[in-house]
Amino acid sequence: MRRDVRLSREERQALVQEVGVEVRRFQNAQDAFDSVALARLGINRTDGRAVDVIERHGRITAGDLAAEAGLSSGATTTLIDRLEAAGYVRRVRDPADRRRVLVELTDEARRRAGEIWGPIAAEAAEGMAGYTDAELLFIRQYLQDAQAFLARHQARVRAMGGAVDPPGGD
């Protein structure tokens, strides 16, 4: 089904533009889905990003969460307090160093997130079964390159100064 294709220069330029349009459509679809999912959970985008960071790490210190989420320590404390009040995270002592406190998701957070993202993960796994190993390696590399690309441009825009955070922390 998938074969090596040779395009003319003009066809390639058109394809590059089409890929750009499809990336933008994907980003907009992801943004729309995130809005609905986070509204269902009753949290804002900043909280949603933090929940994602915590979920990926399993447990994380507030300082590491702040660094990865790009938040000040004060904003991170407020965020953790808010998520704790909502029943989504808890503070636990680090078993290796009882002086350190870690943040982890609650079972309720995992259950509610599973209701929303579980079917997506299952359908995505089914869809990926149709790709070759080489195609999956390419997709992974494309996504890693895209993340680095966006991080560079995020830094560039931040360096321009002025207001860089959305109103209301979302």
Short mmCIF file of N, CA and C in Angstrom, two decimals:
data_model
loop_
_atom_site.label_atom_id
_atom_site.label_comp_id
_atom_site.label_asym_id
_atom_site.label_seq_id
_atom_site.Cartn_x
_atom_site.Cartn_y
_atom_site.Cartn_z
N MET A 1 0.82 -1.19 0.00
CA MET A 1 0.00 0.00 0.00
C MET A 1 0.87 1.26 0.00
N ARG A 2 1.89 1.31 0.84
CA ARG A 2 2.77 2.48 0.88
C ARG A 2 4.01 2.18 0.05
N ARG A 3 4.30 3.05 -0.86
CA ARG A 3 5.45 2.85 -1.73
C ARG A 3 6.26 4.13 -1.80
N ASP A 4 7.51 3.96 -2.15
CA ASP A 4 8.36 5.12 -2.36
C ASP A 4 7.82 5.87 -3.57
N VAL A 5 7.58 7.15 -3.41
CA VAL A 5 6.99 7.97 -4.45
C VAL A 5 8.00 9.05 -4.83
N ARG A 6 8.12 9.31 -6.10
CA ARG A 6 8.99 10.38 -6.59
C ARG A 6 8.10 11.48 -7.14
N LEU A 7 8.22 12.65 -6.56
CA LEU A 7 7.40 13.79 -6.97
C LEU A 7 8.24 14.80 -7.72
N SER A 8 7.57 15.54 -8.57
CA SER A 8 8.25 16.66 -9.21
C SER A 8 8.50 17.74 -8.15
N ARG A 9 9.33 18.69 -8.46
CA ARG A 9 9.63 19.78 -7.53
C ARG A 9 8.36 20.53 -7.13
N GLU A 10 7.52 20.80 -8.11
CA GLU A 10 6.26 21.51 -7.84
C GLU A 10 5.33 20.68 -6.98
N GLU A 11 5.23 19.39 -7.28
CA GLU A 11 4.39 18.50 -6.48
C GLU A 11 4.89 18.42 -5.04
N ARG A 12 6.22 18.37 -4.88
CA ARG A 12 6.79 18.32 -3.54
C ARG A 12 6.48 19.61 -2.77
N GLN A 13 6.63 20.75 -3.42
CA GLN A 13 6.31 22.03 -2.75
C GLN A 13 4.84 22.06 -2.32
N ALA A 14 3.97 21.58 -3.18
CA ALA A 14 2.55 21.54 -2.85
C ALA A 14 2.31 20.57 -1.68
N LEU A 15 3.00 19.43 -1.69
CA LEU A 15 2.85 18.45 -0.62
C LEU A 15 3.34 19.02 0.70
N VAL A 16 4.46 19.72 0.70
CA VAL A 16 4.97 20.34 1.92
C VAL A 16 3.93 21.32 2.48
N GLN A 17 3.31 22.11 1.61
CA GLN A 17 2.27 23.03 2.06
C GLN A 17 1.07 22.27 2.63
N GLU A 18 0.68 21.19 1.97
CA GLU A 18 -0.45 20.39 2.44
C GLU A 18 -0.14 19.77 3.81
N VAL A 19 1.08 19.29 4.00
CA VAL A 19 1.47 18.73 5.29
C VAL A 19 1.37 19.81 6.36
N GLY A 20 1.83 21.01 6.05
CA GLY A 20 1.71 22.13 6.99
C GLY A 20 0.27 22.41 7.36
N VAL A 21 -0.62 22.39 6.40
CA VAL A 21 -2.04 22.60 6.66
C VAL A 21 -2.60 21.49 7.54
N GLU A 22 -2.21 20.25 7.25
CA GLU A 22 -2.71 19.12 8.04
C GLU A 22 -2.18 19.17 9.47
N VAL A 23 -0.94 19.62 9.66
CA VAL A 23 -0.41 19.78 11.02
C VAL A 23 -1.25 20.81 11.77
N ARG A 24 -1.54 21.93 11.12
CA ARG A 24 -2.37 22.96 11.76
C ARG A 24 -3.77 22.42 12.08
N ARG A 25 -4.35 21.66 11.17
CA ARG A 25 -5.67 21.07 11.44
C ARG A 25 -5.60 20.11 12.63
N PHE A 26 -4.54 19.31 12.69
CA PHE A 26 -4.35 18.40 13.81
C PHE A 26 -4.24 19.18 15.11
N GLN A 27 -3.43 20.25 15.12
CA GLN A 27 -3.27 21.06 16.32
C GLN A 27 -4.61 21.66 16.76
N ASN A 28 -5.39 22.12 15.82
CA ASN A 28 -6.71 22.68 16.16
C ASN A 28 -7.65 21.60 16.68
N ALA A 29 -7.61 20.42 16.09
CA ALA A 29 -8.45 19.32 16.57
C ALA A 29 -8.03 18.90 17.97
N GLN A 30 -6.72 18.84 18.22
CA GLN A 30 -6.22 18.50 19.55
C GLN A 30 -6.64 19.55 20.56
N ASP A 31 -6.54 20.82 20.18
CA ASP A 31 -6.93 21.91 21.06
C ASP A 31 -8.43 21.82 21.39
N ALA A 32 -9.26 21.55 20.39
CA ALA A 32 -10.70 21.43 20.62
C ALA A 32 -11.01 20.25 21.53
N PHE A 33 -10.33 19.13 21.30
CA PHE A 33 -10.54 17.97 22.17
C PHE A 33 -10.12 18.28 23.60
N ASP A 34 -8.94 18.89 23.74
CA ASP A 34 -8.46 19.23 25.09
C ASP A 34 -9.45 20.13 25.81
N SER A 35 -10.03 21.09 25.11
CA SER A 35 -11.01 21.99 25.74
C SER A 35 -12.19 21.20 26.30
N VAL A 36 -12.70 20.28 25.52
CA VAL A 36 -13.85 19.47 25.96
C VAL A 36 -13.44 18.54 27.11
N ALA A 37 -12.29 17.89 26.98
CA ALA A 37 -11.85 16.95 28.01
C ALA A 37 -11.58 17.66 29.33
N LEU A 38 -10.89 18.78 29.27
CA LEU A 38 -10.56 19.50 30.50
C LEU A 38 -11.81 20.10 31.14
N ALA A 39 -12.74 20.55 30.33
CA ALA A 39 -14.01 21.04 30.87
C ALA A 39 -14.74 19.91 31.59
N ARG A 40 -14.70 18.72 31.01
CA ARG A 40 -15.33 17.54 31.63
C ARG A 40 -14.69 17.25 32.99
N LEU A 41 -13.38 17.44 33.08
CA LEU A 41 -12.66 17.22 34.34
C LEU A 41 -12.79 18.40 35.29
N GLY A 42 -13.25 19.53 34.79
CA GLY A 42 -13.42 20.71 35.63
C GLY A 42 -12.10 21.41 35.97
N ILE A 43 -11.13 21.31 35.06
CA ILE A 43 -9.83 21.95 35.29
C ILE A 43 -9.45 22.80 34.09
N ASN A 44 -8.50 23.72 34.30
CA ASN A 44 -8.06 24.57 33.20
C ASN A 44 -6.88 23.94 32.47
N ARG A 45 -6.40 24.61 31.43
CA ARG A 45 -5.32 24.05 30.61
C ARG A 45 -4.02 23.89 31.39
N THR A 46 -3.69 24.85 32.22
CA THR A 46 -2.47 24.74 33.01
C THR A 46 -2.55 23.53 33.93
N ASP A 47 -3.70 23.34 34.57
CA ASP A 47 -3.89 22.16 35.42
C ASP A 47 -3.79 20.89 34.60
N GLY A 48 -4.37 20.91 33.40
CA GLY A 48 -4.32 19.74 32.53
C GLY A 48 -2.90 19.38 32.13
N ARG A 49 -2.10 20.39 31.80
CA ARG A 49 -0.69 20.13 31.46
C ARG A 49 0.04 19.54 32.66
N ALA A 50 -0.25 20.08 33.85
CA ALA A 50 0.40 19.57 35.07
C ALA A 50 0.00 18.13 35.33
N VAL A 51 -1.27 17.80 35.17
CA VAL A 51 -1.72 16.42 35.36
C VAL A 51 -0.99 15.50 34.39
N ASP A 52 -0.81 15.95 33.16
CA ASP A 52 -0.09 15.15 32.17
C ASP A 52 1.35 14.92 32.61
N VAL A 53 2.02 15.98 33.07
CA VAL A 53 3.40 15.85 33.53
C VAL A 53 3.47 14.86 34.69
N ILE A 54 2.58 15.00 35.65
CA ILE A 54 2.59 14.11 36.82
C ILE A 54 2.34 12.66 36.38
N GLU A 55 1.38 12.48 35.49
CA GLU A 55 1.06 11.13 35.02
C GLU A 55 2.26 10.49 34.33
N ARG A 56 2.97 11.25 33.51
CA ARG A 56 4.14 10.70 32.80
C ARG A 56 5.26 10.33 33.76
N HIS A 57 5.40 11.06 34.86
CA HIS A 57 6.48 10.79 35.81
C HIS A 57 6.08 9.80 36.90
N GLY A 58 4.80 9.65 37.14
CA GLY A 58 4.33 8.80 38.23
C GLY A 58 4.28 9.58 39.52
N ARG A 59 5.42 10.06 39.95
CA ARG A 59 5.55 10.95 41.10
C ARG A 59 6.59 11.99 40.73
N ILE A 60 6.41 13.21 41.24
CA ILE A 60 7.32 14.28 40.87
C ILE A 60 7.38 15.31 42.00
N THR A 61 8.52 15.93 42.18
CA THR A 61 8.60 17.00 43.17
C THR A 61 7.92 18.24 42.61
N ALA A 62 7.51 19.13 43.49
CA ALA A 62 6.89 20.39 43.05
C ALA A 62 7.88 21.19 42.21
N GLY A 63 9.15 21.17 42.59
CA GLY A 63 10.16 21.90 41.84
C GLY A 63 10.33 21.38 40.43
N ASP A 64 10.36 20.06 40.28
CA ASP A 64 10.48 19.46 38.95
C ASP A 64 9.23 19.72 38.13
N LEU A 65 8.07 19.68 38.77
CA LEU A 65 6.82 19.99 38.08
C LEU A 65 6.84 21.43 37.60
N ALA A 66 7.28 22.35 38.45
CA ALA A 66 7.37 23.76 38.07
C ALA A 66 8.27 23.94 36.86
N ALA A 67 9.43 23.29 36.89
CA ALA A 67 10.38 23.42 35.79
C ALA A 67 9.80 22.89 34.48
N GLU A 68 9.19 21.72 34.55
CA GLU A 68 8.67 21.11 33.32
C GLU A 68 7.43 21.83 32.80
N ALA A 69 6.63 22.38 33.70
CA ALA A 69 5.41 23.08 33.29
C ALA A 69 5.67 24.56 33.01
N GLY A 70 6.88 25.04 33.32
CA GLY A 70 7.20 26.43 33.07
C GLY A 70 6.51 27.40 34.00
N LEU A 71 6.36 26.99 35.27
CA LEU A 71 5.64 27.80 36.25
C LEU A 71 6.58 28.24 37.37
N SER A 72 6.23 29.33 38.03
CA SER A 72 6.97 29.75 39.21
C SER A 72 6.64 28.80 40.35
N SER A 73 7.45 28.84 41.41
CA SER A 73 7.19 27.96 42.55
C SER A 73 5.86 28.32 43.21
N GLY A 74 5.57 29.62 43.30
CA GLY A 74 4.30 30.04 43.89
C GLY A 74 3.10 29.57 43.08
N ALA A 75 3.20 29.71 41.76
CA ALA A 75 2.10 29.26 40.89
C ALA A 75 1.93 27.75 40.98
N THR A 76 3.05 27.03 41.13
CA THR A 76 2.99 25.58 41.23
C THR A 76 2.32 25.15 42.53
N THR A 77 2.64 25.83 43.61
CA THR A 77 1.99 25.52 44.90
C THR A 77 0.49 25.74 44.79
N THR A 78 0.09 26.85 44.20
CA THR A 78 -1.34 27.14 44.02
C THR A 78 -2.00 26.08 43.15
N LEU A 79 -1.31 25.69 42.07
CA LEU A 79 -1.83 24.67 41.16
C LEU A 79 -2.01 23.34 41.90
N ILE A 80 -1.00 22.93 42.67
CA ILE A 80 -1.10 21.67 43.41
C ILE A 80 -2.23 21.74 44.44
N ASP A 81 -2.36 22.86 45.13
CA ASP A 81 -3.47 23.04 46.08
C ASP A 81 -4.81 22.88 45.38
N ARG A 82 -4.94 23.48 44.20
CA ARG A 82 -6.19 23.43 43.44
C ARG A 82 -6.49 22.00 42.99
N LEU A 83 -5.47 21.30 42.48
CA LEU A 83 -5.68 19.92 42.04
C LEU A 83 -5.94 18.98 43.21
N GLU A 84 -5.33 19.27 44.34
CA GLU A 84 -5.56 18.46 45.54
C GLU A 84 -7.00 18.66 46.02
N ALA A 85 -7.46 19.91 46.02
CA ALA A 85 -8.84 20.19 46.44
C ALA A 85 -9.86 19.53 45.51
N ALA A 86 -9.49 19.40 44.23
CA ALA A 86 -10.38 18.75 43.25
C ALA A 86 -10.32 17.23 43.36
N GLY A 87 -9.38 16.72 44.15
CA GLY A 87 -9.26 15.27 44.31
C GLY A 87 -8.41 14.59 43.26
N TYR A 88 -7.60 15.35 42.51
CA TYR A 88 -6.82 14.78 41.43
C TYR A 88 -5.38 14.44 41.79
N VAL A 89 -4.82 15.12 42.79
CA VAL A 89 -3.45 14.82 43.20
C VAL A 89 -3.37 14.74 44.71
N ARG A 90 -2.30 14.13 45.18
CA ARG A 90 -2.01 14.13 46.61
C ARG A 90 -0.51 14.32 46.79
N ARG A 91 -0.17 14.89 47.93
CA ARG A 91 1.23 15.04 48.31
C ARG A 91 1.61 13.82 49.16
N VAL A 92 2.75 13.23 48.84
CA VAL A 92 3.23 12.06 49.59
C VAL A 92 4.71 12.25 49.91
N ARG A 93 5.13 11.67 51.01
CA ARG A 93 6.55 11.72 51.38
C ARG A 93 7.34 10.82 50.45
N ASP A 94 8.51 11.28 50.07
CA ASP A 94 9.42 10.48 49.26
C ASP A 94 9.95 9.35 50.13
N PRO A 95 9.72 8.09 49.77
CA PRO A 95 10.19 6.98 50.60
C PRO A 95 11.72 6.94 50.73
N ALA A 96 12.43 7.52 49.77
CA ALA A 96 13.89 7.53 49.82
C ALA A 96 14.43 8.68 50.66
N ASP A 97 13.64 9.75 50.81
CA ASP A 97 14.07 10.91 51.57
C ASP A 97 12.83 11.54 52.19
N ARG A 98 12.54 11.22 53.42
CA ARG A 98 11.29 11.63 54.07
C ARG A 98 11.14 13.14 54.16
N ARG A 99 12.21 13.90 53.92
CA ARG A 99 12.10 15.36 53.95
C ARG A 99 11.47 15.89 52.66
N ARG A 100 11.56 15.11 51.59
CA ARG A 100 11.01 15.54 50.30
C ARG A 100 9.56 15.14 50.17
N VAL A 101 8.81 16.01 49.51
CA VAL A 101 7.40 15.73 49.22
C VAL A 101 7.25 15.56 47.71
N LEU A 102 6.53 14.53 47.33
CA LEU A 102 6.25 14.26 45.92
C LEU A 102 4.76 14.47 45.67
N VAL A 103 4.43 14.72 44.44
CA VAL A 103 3.04 14.86 44.02
C VAL A 103 2.73 13.70 43.09
N GLU A 104 1.59 13.06 43.32
CA GLU A 104 1.16 11.95 42.47
C GLU A 104 -0.33 12.07 42.21
N LEU A 105 -0.78 11.40 41.14
CA LEU A 105 -2.21 11.40 40.83
C LEU A 105 -2.94 10.47 41.79
N THR A 106 -4.19 10.80 42.04
CA THR A 106 -5.05 9.94 42.85
C THR A 106 -5.67 8.87 41.95
N ASP A 107 -6.22 7.84 42.56
CA ASP A 107 -6.94 6.82 41.80
C ASP A 107 -8.12 7.44 41.07
N GLU A 108 -8.77 8.43 41.70
CA GLU A 108 -9.90 9.10 41.06
C GLU A 108 -9.45 9.82 39.80
N ALA A 109 -8.32 10.49 39.84
CA ALA A 109 -7.80 11.17 38.65
C ALA A 109 -7.52 10.17 37.55
N ARG A 110 -6.92 9.05 37.91
CA ARG A 110 -6.62 8.02 36.91
C ARG A 110 -7.90 7.43 36.32
N ARG A 111 -8.90 7.21 37.16
CA ARG A 111 -10.17 6.68 36.68
C ARG A 111 -10.84 7.64 35.71
N ARG A 112 -10.92 8.91 36.11
CA ARG A 112 -11.59 9.91 35.26
C ARG A 112 -10.83 10.14 33.96
N ALA A 113 -9.50 10.19 34.05
CA ALA A 113 -8.69 10.36 32.83
C ALA A 113 -8.84 9.14 31.93
N GLY A 114 -8.91 7.95 32.54
CA GLY A 114 -9.08 6.73 31.76
C GLY A 114 -10.38 6.70 30.98
N GLU A 115 -11.44 7.27 31.56
CA GLU A 115 -12.72 7.35 30.85
C GLU A 115 -12.59 8.18 29.57
N ILE A 116 -11.77 9.22 29.65
CA ILE A 116 -11.64 10.13 28.52
C ILE A 116 -10.58 9.65 27.54
N TRP A 117 -9.37 9.36 28.04
CA TRP A 117 -8.25 9.06 27.15
C TRP A 117 -8.05 7.56 26.90
N GLY A 118 -8.65 6.70 27.71
CA GLY A 118 -8.49 5.25 27.50
C GLY A 118 -8.94 4.80 26.12
N PRO A 119 -10.15 5.19 25.69
CA PRO A 119 -10.59 4.79 24.35
C PRO A 119 -9.69 5.36 23.24
N ILE A 120 -9.14 6.53 23.46
CA ILE A 120 -8.23 7.11 22.47
C ILE A 120 -6.97 6.25 22.36
N ALA A 121 -6.41 5.87 23.51
CA ALA A 121 -5.20 5.04 23.50
C ALA A 121 -5.46 3.70 22.82
N ALA A 122 -6.62 3.12 23.09
CA ALA A 122 -6.94 1.82 22.48
C ALA A 122 -7.10 1.96 20.97
N GLU A 123 -7.80 2.99 20.53
CA GLU A 123 -8.00 3.18 19.09
C GLU A 123 -6.69 3.53 18.40
N ALA A 124 -5.85 4.33 19.06
CA ALA A 124 -4.55 4.68 18.48
C ALA A 124 -3.68 3.44 18.32
N ALA A 125 -3.70 2.56 19.31
CA ALA A 125 -2.91 1.33 19.22
C ALA A 125 -3.39 0.47 18.05
N GLU A 126 -4.70 0.40 17.86
CA GLU A 126 -5.24 -0.33 16.72
C GLU A 126 -4.78 0.29 15.41
N GLY A 127 -4.84 1.61 15.35
CA GLY A 127 -4.43 2.30 14.13
C GLY A 127 -2.96 2.12 13.83
N MET A 128 -2.14 2.14 14.87
CA MET A 128 -0.68 2.00 14.67
C MET A 128 -0.31 0.60 14.22
N ALA A 129 -1.17 -0.36 14.47
CA ALA A 129 -0.89 -1.73 14.03
C ALA A 129 -0.79 -1.81 12.51
N GLY A 130 -1.39 -0.86 11.82
CA GLY A 130 -1.34 -0.84 10.36
C GLY A 130 -0.09 -0.22 9.77
N TYR A 131 0.79 0.30 10.62
CA TYR A 131 2.03 0.92 10.14
C TYR A 131 3.19 -0.05 10.31
N THR A 132 4.14 0.06 9.41
CA THR A 132 5.35 -0.76 9.52
C THR A 132 6.23 -0.20 10.64
N ASP A 133 7.20 -1.00 11.06
CA ASP A 133 8.15 -0.54 12.07
C ASP A 133 8.87 0.71 11.58
N ALA A 134 9.27 0.73 10.32
CA ALA A 134 9.98 1.88 9.75
C ALA A 134 9.08 3.13 9.77
N GLU A 135 7.81 2.95 9.47
CA GLU A 135 6.90 4.09 9.50
C GLU A 135 6.71 4.62 10.91
N LEU A 136 6.60 3.71 11.88
CA LEU A 136 6.47 4.15 13.27
C LEU A 136 7.73 4.87 13.74
N LEU A 137 8.89 4.36 13.34
CA LEU A 137 10.14 5.05 13.69
C LEU A 137 10.18 6.44 13.07
N PHE A 138 9.71 6.57 11.84
CA PHE A 138 9.65 7.87 11.18
C PHE A 138 8.69 8.81 11.90
N ILE A 139 7.52 8.32 12.25
CA ILE A 139 6.52 9.15 12.95
C ILE A 139 7.09 9.63 14.28
N ARG A 140 7.72 8.72 15.02
CA ARG A 140 8.32 9.10 16.30
C ARG A 140 9.37 10.20 16.09
N GLN A 141 10.23 10.04 15.10
CA GLN A 141 11.25 11.04 14.85
C GLN A 141 10.64 12.37 14.43
N TYR A 142 9.62 12.33 13.59
CA TYR A 142 8.93 13.56 13.17
C TYR A 142 8.37 14.29 14.40
N LEU A 143 7.74 13.56 15.29
CA LEU A 143 7.15 14.19 16.48
C LEU A 143 8.23 14.75 17.40
N GLN A 144 9.34 14.03 17.56
CA GLN A 144 10.44 14.54 18.38
C GLN A 144 11.04 15.80 17.76
N ASP A 145 11.22 15.79 16.44
CA ASP A 145 11.73 16.97 15.76
C ASP A 145 10.76 18.14 15.88
N ALA A 146 9.47 17.87 15.79
CA ALA A 146 8.46 18.93 15.89
C ALA A 146 8.46 19.54 17.29
N GLN A 147 8.64 18.72 18.32
CA GLN A 147 8.70 19.24 19.69
C GLN A 147 9.91 20.15 19.87
N ALA A 148 11.05 19.74 19.36
CA ALA A 148 12.27 20.57 19.46
C ALA A 148 12.08 21.87 18.67
N PHE A 149 11.49 21.78 17.52
CA PHE A 149 11.19 22.94 16.68
C PHE A 149 10.32 23.94 17.44
N LEU A 150 9.25 23.44 18.06
CA LEU A 150 8.35 24.33 18.81
C LEU A 150 9.03 24.91 20.05
N ALA A 151 9.86 24.13 20.71
CA ALA A 151 10.58 24.63 21.89
C ALA A 151 11.50 25.78 21.49
N ARG A 152 12.19 25.65 20.36
CA ARG A 152 13.06 26.73 19.88
C ARG A 152 12.25 28.00 19.63
N HIS A 153 11.10 27.84 19.00
CA HIS A 153 10.30 29.02 18.67
C HIS A 153 9.57 29.58 19.90
N GLN A 154 9.27 28.74 20.85
CA GLN A 154 8.71 29.24 22.11
C GLN A 154 9.75 30.13 22.79
N ALA A 155 10.98 29.68 22.84
CA ALA A 155 12.06 30.48 23.44
C ALA A 155 12.25 31.79 22.66
N ARG A 156 12.17 31.74 21.36
CA ARG A 156 12.32 32.93 20.53
C ARG A 156 11.24 33.95 20.83
N VAL A 157 9.99 33.48 20.94
CA VAL A 157 8.88 34.39 21.21
C VAL A 157 8.98 34.95 22.62
N ARG A 158 9.34 34.11 23.59
CA ARG A 158 9.52 34.60 24.96
C ARG A 158 10.59 35.70 25.01
N ALA A 159 11.65 35.52 24.23
CA ALA A 159 12.74 36.50 24.22
C ALA A 159 12.29 37.85 23.66
N MET A 160 11.19 37.86 22.93
CA MET A 160 10.68 39.13 22.40
C MET A 160 10.15 40.03 23.51
N GLY A 161 9.85 39.41 24.66
CA GLY A 161 9.35 40.18 25.80
C GLY A 161 7.85 40.40 25.71
N GLY A 162 7.35 41.15 26.68
CA GLY A 162 5.92 41.40 26.74
C GLY A 162 5.19 40.24 27.37
N ALA A 163 3.88 40.30 27.30
CA ALA A 163 3.04 39.25 27.88
C ALA A 163 3.18 37.99 27.05
N VAL A 164 3.60 36.91 27.70
CA VAL A 164 3.77 35.65 26.98
C VAL A 164 2.85 34.56 27.52
N ASP A 165 2.26 34.78 28.67
CA ASP A 165 1.37 33.77 29.24
C ASP A 165 -0.06 34.17 28.95
N PRO A 166 -0.92 33.20 28.62
CA PRO A 166 -2.32 33.52 28.32
C PRO A 166 -3.02 34.10 29.55
N PRO A 167 -4.00 34.95 29.32
CA PRO A 167 -4.76 35.50 30.44
C PRO A 167 -5.37 34.38 31.28
N GLY A 168 -5.36 34.54 32.59
CA GLY A 168 -5.97 33.56 33.48
C GLY A 168 -5.16 32.31 33.67
N GLY A 169 -3.93 32.24 33.15
CA GLY A 169 -3.08 31.06 33.33
C GLY A 169 -3.49 29.88 32.51
N ASP A 170 -4.38 30.06 31.58
CA ASP A 170 -4.80 28.95 30.73
C ASP A 170 -4.07 29.07 29.43
#
